[in-house]
Short mmCIF file of C-alpha atoms in Angstrom, two decimals:
data_model
loop_
_atom_site.label_atom_id
_atom_site.label_comp_id
_atom_site.label_asym_id
_atom_site.label_seq_id
_atom_site.Cartn_x
_atom_site.Cartn_y
_atom_site.Cartn_z
CA PRO A 1 86.76 86.38 86.57
CA TYR A 2 88.71 83.49 88.62
CA ARG A 3 90.79 85.54 89.98
CA ARG A 4 91.10 89.19 92.41
CA SER A 5 94.02 91.41 93.21
CA VAL A 6 94.18 92.78 96.46
CA VAL A 7 96.65 95.10 98.91
CA LEU A 8 98.11 94.10 101.85
CA ASN A 9 98.93 97.51 104.08
CA TYR A 10 100.97 96.71 106.76
CA SER A 11 101.30 99.21 109.73
CA CYS A 12 103.54 99.59 112.90
CA PRO A 13 102.01 102.27 115.38
CA GLU A 14 106.05 103.57 116.40
CA ALA A 15 107.33 106.03 113.82
CA GLY A 16 110.76 105.18 112.56
CA ILE A 17 110.27 100.96 112.52
CA ASP A 18 112.11 99.02 109.82
CA SER A 19 112.39 94.93 109.74
CA PRO A 20 111.42 92.53 107.75
CA ILE A 21 107.92 90.68 108.71
CA ASP A 22 107.05 87.52 107.78
CA ILE A 23 103.24 86.90 106.67
CA LYS A 24 102.35 82.89 107.73
CA LEU A 25 98.51 82.12 105.39
CA LEU A 26 95.83 79.47 107.79
CA GLY A 27 93.73 77.81 106.89
CA THR A 28 92.71 74.58 106.25
CA ALA A 29 94.16 73.36 103.54
CA SER A 30 92.02 71.82 100.28
CA SER A 31 91.71 67.65 99.82
CA PHE A 32 92.79 68.06 96.51
CA ASN A 33 95.31 70.68 96.23
CA SER A 34 97.09 71.44 99.72
CA SER A 35 99.30 74.42 98.39
CA ALA A 36 95.54 76.43 98.54
CA LEU A 37 92.15 77.02 100.73
CA ALA A 38 89.50 74.45 100.78
CA THR A 39 85.83 76.42 100.03
CA SER A 40 82.92 75.60 101.04
CA ASN A 41 82.08 74.24 97.41
CA PRO A 42 84.84 70.33 97.31
CA ASP A 43 85.33 71.03 94.40
CA LEU A 44 86.84 74.42 93.96
CA ALA A 45 90.14 75.32 96.15
CA ALA A 46 90.60 79.28 96.75
CA GLY A 47 94.70 79.75 96.01
CA LEU A 48 97.20 83.20 97.28
CA THR A 49 99.56 83.90 94.95
CA ARG A 50 102.17 86.75 95.86
CA LEU A 51 106.03 87.04 93.92
CA SER A 52 104.10 84.70 90.98
CA SER A 53 104.49 81.72 94.41
CA LEU A 54 101.60 80.32 95.29
CA VAL A 55 101.71 80.04 99.16
CA ALA A 56 100.22 77.72 100.71
CA PRO A 57 97.98 76.97 104.23
CA GLY A 58 100.61 77.15 107.07
CA SER A 59 103.48 78.78 105.01
CA SER A 60 104.69 82.65 105.25
CA PHE A 61 106.58 84.85 102.44
CA ARG A 62 109.02 87.40 103.80
CA THR A 63 108.15 90.98 103.45
CA SER A 64 109.64 94.10 104.35
CA ILE A 65 108.16 97.54 106.66
CA THR A 66 110.24 100.93 105.76
CA ASN A 67 109.72 103.88 107.86
CA SER A 68 106.77 101.39 110.41
CA SER A 69 104.24 100.84 107.01
CA GLY A 70 104.41 98.26 104.30
CA ARG A 71 102.35 96.25 101.32
CA ASP A 72 101.44 94.00 98.91
CA THR A 73 99.99 92.83 96.09
CA VAL A 74 98.62 89.88 96.32
CA LEU A 75 95.86 87.34 94.00
CA PHE A 76 93.94 85.32 94.81
CA THR A 77 93.17 82.37 92.06
CA LEU A 78 90.55 79.85 91.78
CA PHE A 79 91.20 75.86 90.70
CA ARG A 80 88.49 73.54 90.44
CA LYS A 81 89.05 70.23 91.01
CA THR A 82 90.43 68.42 87.90
CA GLY A 83 87.54 66.07 86.53
CA SER A 84 84.45 67.46 87.84
CA LEU A 85 82.18 70.65 86.79
CA PRO A 86 81.46 72.57 90.17
CA ALA A 87 78.09 73.70 91.37
CA ALA A 88 76.96 76.53 90.33
CA GLY A 89 76.45 79.34 93.00
CA PRO A 90 78.30 80.84 96.20
CA PHE A 91 80.73 79.64 98.12
CA THR A 92 82.93 80.63 100.84
CA ALA A 93 86.21 80.55 102.08
CA SER A 94 87.94 81.11 104.85
CA GLY A 95 91.69 82.26 105.94
CA THR A 96 94.41 84.53 108.81
CA LEU A 97 97.36 86.49 107.77
CA VAL A 98 99.36 86.50 111.28
CA MET A 99 101.93 88.75 111.08
CA SER A 100 105.64 88.26 113.24
CA VAL A 101 108.77 89.74 112.94
CA PRO A 102 111.49 86.83 111.49
#
């Protein structure tokens, strides 16, 4: 219940493009886990994982577009601050994925 798989779809309006691309995660790192995004609950952080590797805020992963499209499946996971009992209730987190050509 603390994980969610998300499919990222990439596309280019011009047909026939084959290219490596970088996907960068922008957002505020958690104060207790710099590899995960801060949330509105100070005892929780949200991590993005691709191919078993955690993608920290400010870092990126390389993937590709083939014939003008591509896709990756990433996993979002919650982390709790060691020794804490996070407050019950809703929380929010925010991050932006930026696609660029290396």
